[in-house]
Amino acid sequence: MASNLFSRLIFWPRWFWRQLTSMRTALFLLLLLAIAAVPGSVYPQRSADPNGVRIFFDNNPDIAEVMDDFQLFDVYTSVWFSSIYILLFVSLVGCVFPRTKVHFEALRTQPVQTPQNLKRMPVFQKAQGQAGYLEAALEVLKSKHYKVAMHQDSVSAEKGYIKETGNLVFHFSLIGVLIAVGVGGGLSFSGQRVLVVGDSFVNNLASYDSFSPGPFFDEAQLEPFSVRLDDFQVLYDLQNPNNLGQPIDFIASVTSEGKSSEVRVNYPLEAPGASIYLTGNGFAPVITVFDGEGNVAFSGPSVFLPQDSNMTSLGVIKVPDALPKQVGIIAFFYPTAEQLESGAYTSIYPDPIDPLMTMNVYSGDLGLDEGVPKNVFALDTENLEVVASRDGPNDPIQLRIGETVELPNQLGKVRFDGLLRFASLDVAYNPGGIWVLLFALLALFSMGLSLMTPRRRIWVRRNKDGTIELAALARSDDPRLEEVLVEIRTVIESKVGSK
Amino acid sequence: MTIVLNEPLSQVSLLFVSAAMAFIALALVLFSLQLSKLLGQTPEERAKLSNIEKIGFIVTAVGTVVLGIGVVLRGVAAGRVPWANMYEFSISSALLILLVYLTSLKIKDVRFIATFVTGFVLVTLFAAVSLFYVEVKTLMPALQSYWLVIHVVVAILATSFFAIAAGLHIAYLVKSSNFAKRLMELFPALEQLERLAYRFNVVGFVLWSFTLIAGAIWAERAWHRYWGWDTKEVWTFIIWTLYAGYLHAMATRGWNGKRAAWLGLVAFLAIIFNFTIVNQFFKGLHVYSGL
Ligand code: HEM
């Protein structure tokens, strides 16, 4: 009774395990994984396109909530996607370990016994019996790197164990890839920092604009190097008429630890414990604001965000120290300005050939004292008084480099001092990368080996009546099987004949 | 160091591509004639390489050379490798499919899918010339990398092998459904079709795996992470997984034959989908379709 209960208790787990590690399940899970990956390419993902997710939420607030419950904006870290690949890898482990054991045994033991009925093999031939045929066969097969065994009246040989070896190494490498991805991701970090030409930053948490660490990241990992942006060059195509204004190259000249070097797209800078990538660029106009009492209330470069391929740029300047009233400015910068019929401006070329800045000016309480962090690239104008804008009481301010213009309502003056560029740098570190690569290459190599080498068994038997039977069997698709047997037979027979 | 673009030369290249289309179309007609002629013949008569077929292959070869000139001229006109936007990708794929097919004729007798191959190439070239043509442009800096050369050329090569395998899958499925019985008698036995398709898919799969790895290395250089589930990365992964599924199916009892053929075909459709729909309508970092 007890043993019965016991066998019942282990029956289900065992049955389940056997199902999970069957080839059919592996196949099913692979296809499921492929299907499960699709939604992540249809809907914006938080990891790759957070802005897209925000826009999706704005456009479809109701469905978005529901979709979010199903983790459709985080597909690749979702419970359901993770379950599929974890199950797949559990299946993989359960499948590969027993096969490794079997394979090791096969490597150590002799080729299988010659089957009774060779006629049933896919390739079968009869030959004239001659003395020494079996011995010659043994020798020939051995010289062709078959593993051979002499039985009473037959020779059995096998070749191509490397096929299974390659297959197993391949599957183990996949486990290696997964572990390297997981561990590497855990220890990784990436941080973003915008640098205006002339500025520098030191590699510590406080100096990043945004920072995303992996779960095992430790602040001590950050090596204290510093980077200064000395110069930033953008080369545009000036030569080919229908390609005008296409960027040819972005070059950030930097000094790090006393050494100067370049960071370009595709060519990151190797810093101690991290690589530095160039991921964006734009203009940082230098502006000075004098308040109504004549004091310098603001001065310096401001990062303007590019809005289109001709680098129309948008910046926000907040001047909380201005007296008598706080001043907020939304500024547009046009590197090569052209006026549209509507009176608005646009930029027609990305390099500053005819630069112009226009400003919408607001005054009132900027709301910076409430302790709520504010987006530096946005100005909440709801509670502000419009001082100058296209549909305000005064026209927008227009400024060219070097000009100073009075603000309306005795708010003060603004001066456009000059123009700098900024570069967005990503600092990233992922120690898993190299291991992922190594395991992936190992997988590629072993898979190639496995798929390209055939595994063959060959038998030669002397019958009671003295005639010879030869047969061959392939363990996989093998179009050359028959040819190979004929070749071997020819060599054997020439050998026997020459004795 | 600005590259000098040469749009007039690109127009000459376009002329060559169009001429190649004419040759391939003629070859397609010849191969179809050949098939209809075979229908009325006995098996012994069929075994011989007929004149029509011979001319068909000569015309295909000439078309391939002409297309090759067109592709090279496009590269010269753009001052770089000719596979950086959808137009260039299409003409280069068409060329490689033809080259892979003509080469594999030397190794395996795959004459019987000549109609499929020339037909597919013709559709690809037609789409390239009529829908995807763009003037030569320089590359955005993110694409200026020798990884572009390696990653993309291997992807195209993989696609060529997959395309031929897809033709074999279609032949298999039609033949096994007993549709167009008399026509399908001209094709090899089911088992042989299955094996041939497997061979082509295997080579394609190894190449595709390399594409995936090379893409990850490039992404690490250009975007600071080797894998970020960008739309194109997702689809490369999906395609890889589907073909891995196909390989497993071929090794699973009860799953080879028709099911595996369907799977191989679905995987190839995913490639086409990736190239057409994903390139143009899905948002992602790989915005180089040039349209
Ligand atoms: C992450 C999941 C998996 C992937 C991506 C994968 C991929 C592959 C690939 C690409 C091949 C062909 C390459 C070669 O033969 O070396 C293959 C073959 C094979 N896989 Fe997997 N596999 C996975 C999981 C599994 C599991 C769970 C099993 C066992 C149930 C399994 C059993 C096999 C077997 C037996 C072959 C040999 C097929 C043949 O003889 O052609 N695989 N796999």
Coordinates of N, CA, C and O in Angstrom, one line a residue, chain A residues 251-371:
Chain A
I251 N 32.2 64.3 -34.1 CA 33.5 64.0 -33.4 C 33.6 64.8 -32.1 O 33.6 66.0 -32.1
A252 N 33.6 64.1 -31.0 CA 33.8 64.8 -29.7 C 35.2 64.6 -29.3 O 35.7 63.5 -29.2
S253 N 35.9 65.7 -29.2 CA 37.3 65.7 -28.7 C 37.3 65.8 -27.2 O 36.7 66.8 -26.7
V254 N 37.8 64.8 -26.5 CA 37.8 64.9 -25.0 C 39.2 64.7 -24.4 O 40.1 64.2 -25.1
T255 N 39.3 65.1 -23.2 CA 40.5 64.9 -22.5 C 40.1 64.0 -21.2 O 39.2 64.5 -20.5
S256 N 40.7 62.9 -21.1 CA 40.4 62.1 -19.9 C 41.7 61.6 -19.3 O 42.6 61.1 -20.0
E257 N 41.9 61.9 -18.0 CA 43.1 61.5 -17.3 C 44.3 62.0 -18.0 O 45.3 61.3 -18.2
G258 N 44.3 63.3 -18.5 CA 45.4 63.9 -19.1 C 45.7 63.5 -20.5 O 46.6 64.0 -21.2
K259 N 44.9 62.6 -21.1 CA 45.1 62.2 -22.4 C 43.9 62.7 -23.3 O 42.8 62.6 -22.9
S260 N 44.3 63.2 -24.5 CA 43.2 63.6 -25.3 C 42.9 62.6 -26.4 O 43.8 61.9 -26.9
S261 N 41.6 62.4 -26.7 CA 41.2 61.4 -27.7 C 39.9 61.8 -28.2 O 39.3 62.9 -27.9
E262 N 39.4 61.0 -29.1 CA 38.1 61.3 -29.8 C 37.1 60.3 -29.5 O 37.4 59.1 -29.3
V263 N 35.8 60.7 -29.3 CA 34.7 59.8 -29.2 C 33.8 60.0 -30.4 O 33.5 61.2 -30.7
R264 N 33.6 59.0 -31.2 CA 32.7 59.1 -32.4 C 31.6 58.0 -32.3 O 31.8 57.1 -31.6
V265 N 30.6 58.2 -33.1 CA 29.6 57.2 -33.1 C 30.3 55.9 -33.6 O 31.1 56.0 -34.6
N266 N 30.0 54.8 -33.1 CA 30.6 53.5 -33.4 C 32.0 53.3 -32.9 O 32.6 52.3 -32.9
Y267 N 32.6 54.4 -32.3 CA 34.0 54.3 -31.8 C 34.0 54.9 -30.4 O 34.4 56.0 -30.2
P268 N 33.5 54.1 -29.4 CA 33.5 54.6 -28.0 C 34.9 54.7 -27.5 O 35.9 54.2 -28.0
L269 N 35.0 55.5 -26.4 CA 36.3 55.7 -25.7 C 36.3 54.7 -24.5 O 35.4 54.6 -23.8
E270 N 37.4 53.9 -24.5 CA 37.6 53.0 -23.4 C 38.2 53.8 -22.2 O 39.3 54.2 -22.2
A271 N 37.3 53.9 -21.1 CA 37.8 54.6 -19.9 C 38.0 53.5 -18.9 O 37.5 52.3 -19.1
P272 N 38.6 53.8 -17.8 CA 38.8 52.7 -16.7 C 37.5 52.2 -16.3 O 36.6 53.0 -15.8
G273 N 37.2 50.9 -16.5 CA 36.0 50.3 -15.9 C 34.7 50.7 -16.6 O 33.6 50.5 -16.1
A274 N 34.8 51.3 -17.8 CA 33.6 51.7 -18.5 C 33.9 52.1 -19.9 O 35.1 52.4 -20.2
S275 N 33.0 52.2 -20.8 CA 33.2 52.7 -22.1 C 32.3 54.0 -22.3 O 31.2 54.0 -21.7
I276 N 32.8 54.9 -23.0 CA 32.0 56.2 -23.2 C 31.6 56.3 -24.6 O 32.4 56.2 -25.5
Y277 N 30.3 56.4 -24.8 CA 29.7 56.4 -26.1 C 29.1 57.8 -26.4 O 28.6 58.5 -25.5
L278 N 29.2 58.2 -27.7 CA 28.5 59.4 -28.1 C 27.2 59.1 -28.6 O 27.0 58.3 -29.6
T279 N 26.1 59.6 -28.0 CA 24.8 59.2 -28.4 C 23.9 60.4 -28.9 O 22.8 60.2 -29.4
G280 N 24.4 61.6 -28.7 CA 23.5 62.7 -29.2 C 24.3 64.0 -29.2 O 25.4 64.1 -28.6
N281 N 23.7 65.0 -29.8 CA 24.4 66.3 -29.8 C 23.4 67.4 -30.0 O 22.2 67.1 -30.4
G282 N 23.8 68.6 -29.8 CA 22.9 69.8 -30.1 C 23.6 71.0 -29.7 O 24.8 71.1 -29.5
F283 N 22.8 72.1 -29.7 CA 23.4 73.4 -29.5 C 23.1 73.8 -28.0 O 22.1 73.5 -27.4
A284 N 24.1 74.6 -27.5 CA 23.9 75.2 -26.2 C 24.2 76.7 -26.3 O 25.4 77.1 -26.1
P285 N 23.2 77.5 -26.6 CA 23.5 78.9 -26.7 C 23.8 79.5 -25.4 O 23.3 79.1 -24.3
V286 N 24.8 80.5 -25.4 CA 25.2 81.1 -24.1 C 24.3 82.4 -24.0 O 24.3 83.3 -24.9
I287 N 23.6 82.5 -22.9 CA 22.7 83.6 -22.8 C 22.9 84.3 -21.4 O 23.2 83.6 -20.4
T288 N 22.8 85.6 -21.4 CA 22.8 86.3 -20.1 C 21.5 87.1 -20.0 O 21.0 87.7 -20.9
V289 N 20.9 87.0 -18.8 CA 19.7 87.7 -18.5 C 20.0 88.7 -17.4 O 20.5 88.4 -16.3
F290 N 19.7 90.0 -17.7 CA 19.8 91.0 -16.7 C 18.4 91.3 -16.2 O 17.4 91.4 -17.0
D291 N 18.2 91.4 -14.8 CA 16.8 91.6 -14.4 C 16.5 93.0 -14.4 O 17.2 93.9 -14.8
G292 N 15.2 93.3 -13.9 CA 14.7 94.7 -13.9 C 15.6 95.7 -13.1 O 15.5 96.9 -13.3
E293 N 16.4 95.2 -12.2 CA 17.2 96.0 -11.4 C 18.6 96.1 -11.9 O 19.5 96.6 -11.3
G294 N 18.8 95.5 -13.1 CA 20.1 95.6 -13.7 C 21.2 94.5 -13.3 O 22.3 94.5 -13.8
N295 N 20.8 93.6 -12.4 CA 21.7 92.6 -12.0 C 21.7 91.5 -13.0 O 20.8 91.2 -13.7
V296 N 22.9 90.8 -13.1 CA 23.0 89.5 -13.9 C 22.2 88.4 -13.1 O 22.7 88.0 -12.1
A297 N 21.1 88.0 -13.6 CA 20.3 87.0 -12.9 C 20.5 85.6 -13.5 O 20.2 84.6 -12.8
F298 N 21.1 85.6 -14.6 CA 21.3 84.3 -15.3 C 22.4 84.5 -16.3 O 22.4 85.4 -17.0
S299 N 23.4 83.5 -16.3 CA 24.4 83.6 -17.4 C 25.0 82.3 -17.6 O 25.3 81.6 -16.7
G300 N 25.1 81.9 -18.9 CA 25.7 80.6 -19.2 C 25.1 79.9 -20.3 O 24.1 80.4 -20.9
P301 N 25.7 78.8 -20.7 CA 25.1 78.0 -21.8 C 23.9 77.2 -21.3 O 23.9 76.7 -20.2
S302 N 22.9 77.1 -22.2 CA 21.8 76.2 -21.8 C 21.6 75.2 -22.9 O 21.8 75.5 -24.1
V303 N 21.4 73.9 -22.5 CA 21.2 72.9 -23.5 C 19.9 73.0 -24.1 O 18.8 73.0 -23.5
F304 N 19.9 73.1 -25.5 CA 18.7 73.1 -26.3 C 18.5 71.8 -26.9 O 19.4 71.2 -27.5
L305 N 17.2 71.3 -26.9 CA 17.0 70.0 -27.5 C 16.6 70.1 -29.0 O 15.7 70.8 -29.4
P306 N 17.3 69.3 -29.9 CA 17.0 69.4 -31.3 C 15.6 68.9 -31.6 O 15.2 67.9 -31.0
Q307 N 14.9 69.5 -32.5 CA 13.6 69.1 -32.8 C 13.4 68.5 -34.2 O 12.4 67.9 -34.5
D308 N 14.3 68.8 -35.1 CA 14.2 68.2 -36.4 C 15.6 68.1 -37.0 O 16.6 68.4 -36.3
S309 N 15.7 67.6 -38.2 CA 17.0 67.2 -38.8 C 17.8 68.5 -39.2 O 19.0 68.4 -39.4
N310 N 17.1 69.6 -39.2 CA 17.9 70.9 -39.5 C 18.2 71.6 -38.2 O 18.5 72.8 -38.2
M311 N 18.1 70.8 -37.1 CA 18.5 71.3 -35.8 C 17.8 72.5 -35.2 O 18.3 73.3 -34.5
T312 N 16.5 72.7 -35.6 CA 15.7 73.7 -34.9 C 15.7 73.2 -33.5 O 15.4 72.0 -33.2
S313 N 16.0 74.0 -32.5 CA 16.2 73.5 -31.1 C 15.4 74.3 -30.2 O 15.1 75.5 -30.4
L314 N 15.0 73.6 -29.1 CA 14.1 74.2 -28.1 C 14.8 74.2 -26.8 O 15.3 73.2 -26.3
G315 N 14.8 75.4 -26.1 CA 15.4 75.4 -24.8 C 14.5 76.2 -23.8 O 13.7 77.0 -24.2
V316 N 14.7 75.9 -22.5 CA 13.9 76.6 -21.5 C 14.9 77.3 -20.6 O 15.9 76.7 -20.1
I317 N 14.7 78.5 -20.3 CA 15.5 79.3 -19.3 C 14.7 79.7 -18.2 O 13.7 80.4 -18.4
K318 N 15.0 79.3 -17.0 CA 14.3 79.7 -15.8 C 15.2 80.7 -15.0 O 16.3 80.3 -14.7
V319 N 14.6 81.8 -14.7 CA 15.4 82.8 -14.0 C 14.7 83.1 -12.7 O 14.0 84.2 -12.5
P320 N 14.8 82.3 -11.7 CA 14.1 82.5 -10.4 C 14.6 83.7 -9.6 O 14.0 84.2 -8.8
D321 N 15.9 84.0 -9.9 CA 16.5 85.1 -9.1 C 16.2 86.5 -9.7 O 16.7 87.5 -9.1
A322 N 15.5 86.6 -10.8 CA 15.2 87.9 -11.4 C 14.3 88.7 -10.5 O 13.3 88.2 -9.9
L323 N 14.6 90.0 -10.4 CA 13.8 90.9 -9.6 C 13.2 91.9 -10.5 O 13.8 92.3 -11.5
P324 N 12.1 92.5 -10.3 CA 11.1 92.2 -9.2 C 10.4 90.9 -9.4 O 9.8 90.4 -8.4
K325 N 10.3 90.4 -10.6 CA 9.5 89.1 -10.8 C 10.4 88.0 -11.4 O 11.3 88.3 -12.2
Q326 N 10.1 86.8 -11.1 CA 10.8 85.7 -11.7 C 10.4 85.7 -13.2 O 9.3 86.0 -13.6
V327 N 11.4 85.2 -14.0 CA 11.2 85.2 -15.5 C 11.4 83.8 -16.0 O 12.3 83.1 -15.6
G328 N 10.6 83.4 -16.9 CA 10.7 82.1 -17.6 C 10.8 82.4 -19.1 O 10.0 83.2 -19.6
I329 N 11.6 81.7 -19.8 CA 11.8 81.9 -21.2 C 11.7 80.5 -22.0 O 12.4 79.6 -21.6
I330 N 10.9 80.5 -23.0 CA 10.9 79.3 -23.9 C 11.6 79.9 -25.2 O 11.0 80.8 -25.8
A331 N 12.7 79.3 -25.5 CA 13.5 79.8 -26.6 C 13.6 78.8 -27.7 O 13.7 77.6 -27.5
F332 N 13.5 79.3 -29.0 CA 13.8 78.5 -30.1 C 15.0 79.0 -30.8 O 15.2 80.2 -31.0
F333 N 15.8 78.0 -31.2 CA 17.1 78.4 -31.9 C 17.1 77.8 -33.3 O 16.8 76.6 -33.5
Y334 N 17.4 78.7 -34.3 CA 17.4 78.2 -35.7 C 18.8 78.5 -36.2 O 19.2 79.6 -36.4
P335 N 19.6 77.4 -36.4 CA 21.0 77.6 -36.9 C 21.0 78.3 -38.2 O 21.9 79.2 -38.4
T336 N 20.1 78.0 -39.1 CA 20.1 78.8 -40.4 C 18.6 79.2 -40.6 O 17.8 78.4 -41.0
A337 N 18.3 80.4 -40.2 CA 16.9 80.7 -40.0 C 16.3 81.2 -41.4 O 17.0 81.8 -42.2
E338 N 15.1 80.8 -41.6 CA 14.3 81.3 -42.7 C 12.9 81.6 -42.2 O 12.3 80.8 -41.5
Q339 N 12.4 82.7 -42.7 CA 11.0 83.1 -42.2 C 10.0 82.5 -43.2 O 10.1 82.5 -44.4
L340 N 9.0 81.8 -42.6 CA 7.9 81.3 -43.4 C 6.9 82.4 -43.7 O 6.9 83.4 -43.1
E341 N 6.0 82.1 -44.6 CA 4.9 83.1 -44.9 C 4.1 83.5 -43.7 O 3.7 84.6 -43.6
S342 N 3.9 82.5 -42.8 CA 3.1 82.8 -41.6 C 3.8 83.7 -40.7 O 3.2 84.2 -39.7
G343 N 5.1 84.0 -40.9 CA 5.9 84.8 -40.0 C 6.7 84.0 -39.1 O 7.6 84.6 -38.5
A344 N 6.4 82.7 -38.9 CA 7.2 81.9 -38.0 C 8.5 81.6 -38.7 O 8.6 81.7 -39.9
Y345 N 9.5 81.1 -37.9 CA 10.8 80.8 -38.5 C 10.9 79.3 -38.5 O 10.3 78.5 -37.9
T346 N 11.9 78.9 -39.4 CA 12.3 77.5 -39.5 C 13.7 77.5 -39.8 O 14.3 78.5 -40.2
S347 N 14.3 76.3 -39.6 CA 15.8 76.2 -39.9 C 15.9 75.4 -41.2 O 15.2 74.4 -41.4
I348 N 16.7 75.9 -42.1 CA 16.8 75.2 -43.4 C 18.2 74.5 -43.5 O 18.5 73.8 -44.5
Y349 N 19.0 74.6 -42.6 CA 20.3 73.9 -42.6 C 20.8 73.7 -41.2 O 20.7 74.6 -40.4
P350 N 21.4 72.5 -40.9 CA 21.7 72.2 -39.5 C 23.0 72.9 -38.9 O 23.2 73.0 -37.7
D351 N 23.8 73.5 -39.8 CA 25.0 74.2 -39.3 C 24.6 75.7 -39.1 O 23.8 76.2 -39.8
P352 N 25.3 76.4 -38.1 CA 24.9 77.8 -37.8 C 25.5 78.7 -38.9 O 26.6 79.3 -38.7
I353 N 24.7 78.9 -40.0 CA 25.2 79.8 -41.1 C 24.5 81.2 -40.8 O 25.2 82.2 -41.0
D354 N 23.3 81.2 -40.4 CA 22.6 82.4 -40.1 C 21.7 82.2 -38.9 O 20.5 82.1 -38.9
P355 N 22.4 82.1 -37.7 CA 21.7 81.7 -36.5 C 20.8 82.8 -36.0 O 21.1 84.0 -36.0
L356 N 19.6 82.3 -35.5 CA 18.7 83.2 -34.9 C 18.0 82.6 -33.7 O 17.7 81.4 -33.7
M357 N 17.7 83.4 -32.7 CA 17.0 82.8 -31.5 C 15.7 83.7 -31.3 O 15.8 84.9 -31.5
T358 N 14.6 83.0 -31.1 CA 13.4 83.7 -30.7 C 13.0 83.3 -29.3 O 13.3 82.1 -29.0
M359 N 12.4 84.2 -28.6 CA 12.0 83.8 -27.2 C 10.6 84.2 -26.9 O 10.2 85.3 -27.2
N360 N 9.9 83.3 -26.2 CA 8.6 83.6 -25.6 C 8.9 83.9 -24.1 O 9.6 83.1 -23.5
V361 N 8.5 85.0 -23.6 CA 8.8 85.4 -22.3 C 7.6 85.4 -21.4 O 6.5 85.8 -21.8
Y362 N 7.8 84.9 -20.2 CA 6.7 84.8 -19.2 C 7.3 85.3 -17.9 O 8.5 85.3 -17.6
S363 N 6.4 85.8 -17.1 CA 6.8 86.3 -15.7 C 5.8 85.8 -14.7 O 4.7 85.5 -15.0
G364 N 6.2 85.8 -13.5 CA 5.4 85.3 -12.4 C 6.1 84.3 -11.5 O 7.4 84.3 -11.5
D365 N 5.4 83.4 -10.8 CA 6.0 82.4 -9.9 C 6.3 81.2 -10.7 O 5.4 80.5 -11.2
L366 N 7.6 80.8 -10.9 CA 8.0 79.7 -11.7 C 7.7 78.4 -10.9 O 7.8 77.3 -11.5
G367 N 7.3 78.5 -9.6 CA 7.0 77.3 -8.9 C 8.1 76.4 -8.6 O 8.0 75.2 -8.4
L368 N 9.3 77.0 -8.5 CA 10.5 76.2 -8.2 C 10.8 75.9 -6.7 O 11.6 75.1 -6.4
D369 N 10.0 76.6 -5.9 CA 10.3 76.5 -4.4 C 9.5 75.4 -3.7 O 9.7 75.2 -2.6
E370 N 8.7 74.7 -4.5 CA 7.8 73.8 -3.8 C 8.5 72.5 -3.5 O 7.9 71.6 -2.9
G371 N 9.8 72.4 -3.9 CA 10.5 71.2 -3.6 C 10.2 70.0 -4.5 O 10.7 68.9 -4.4

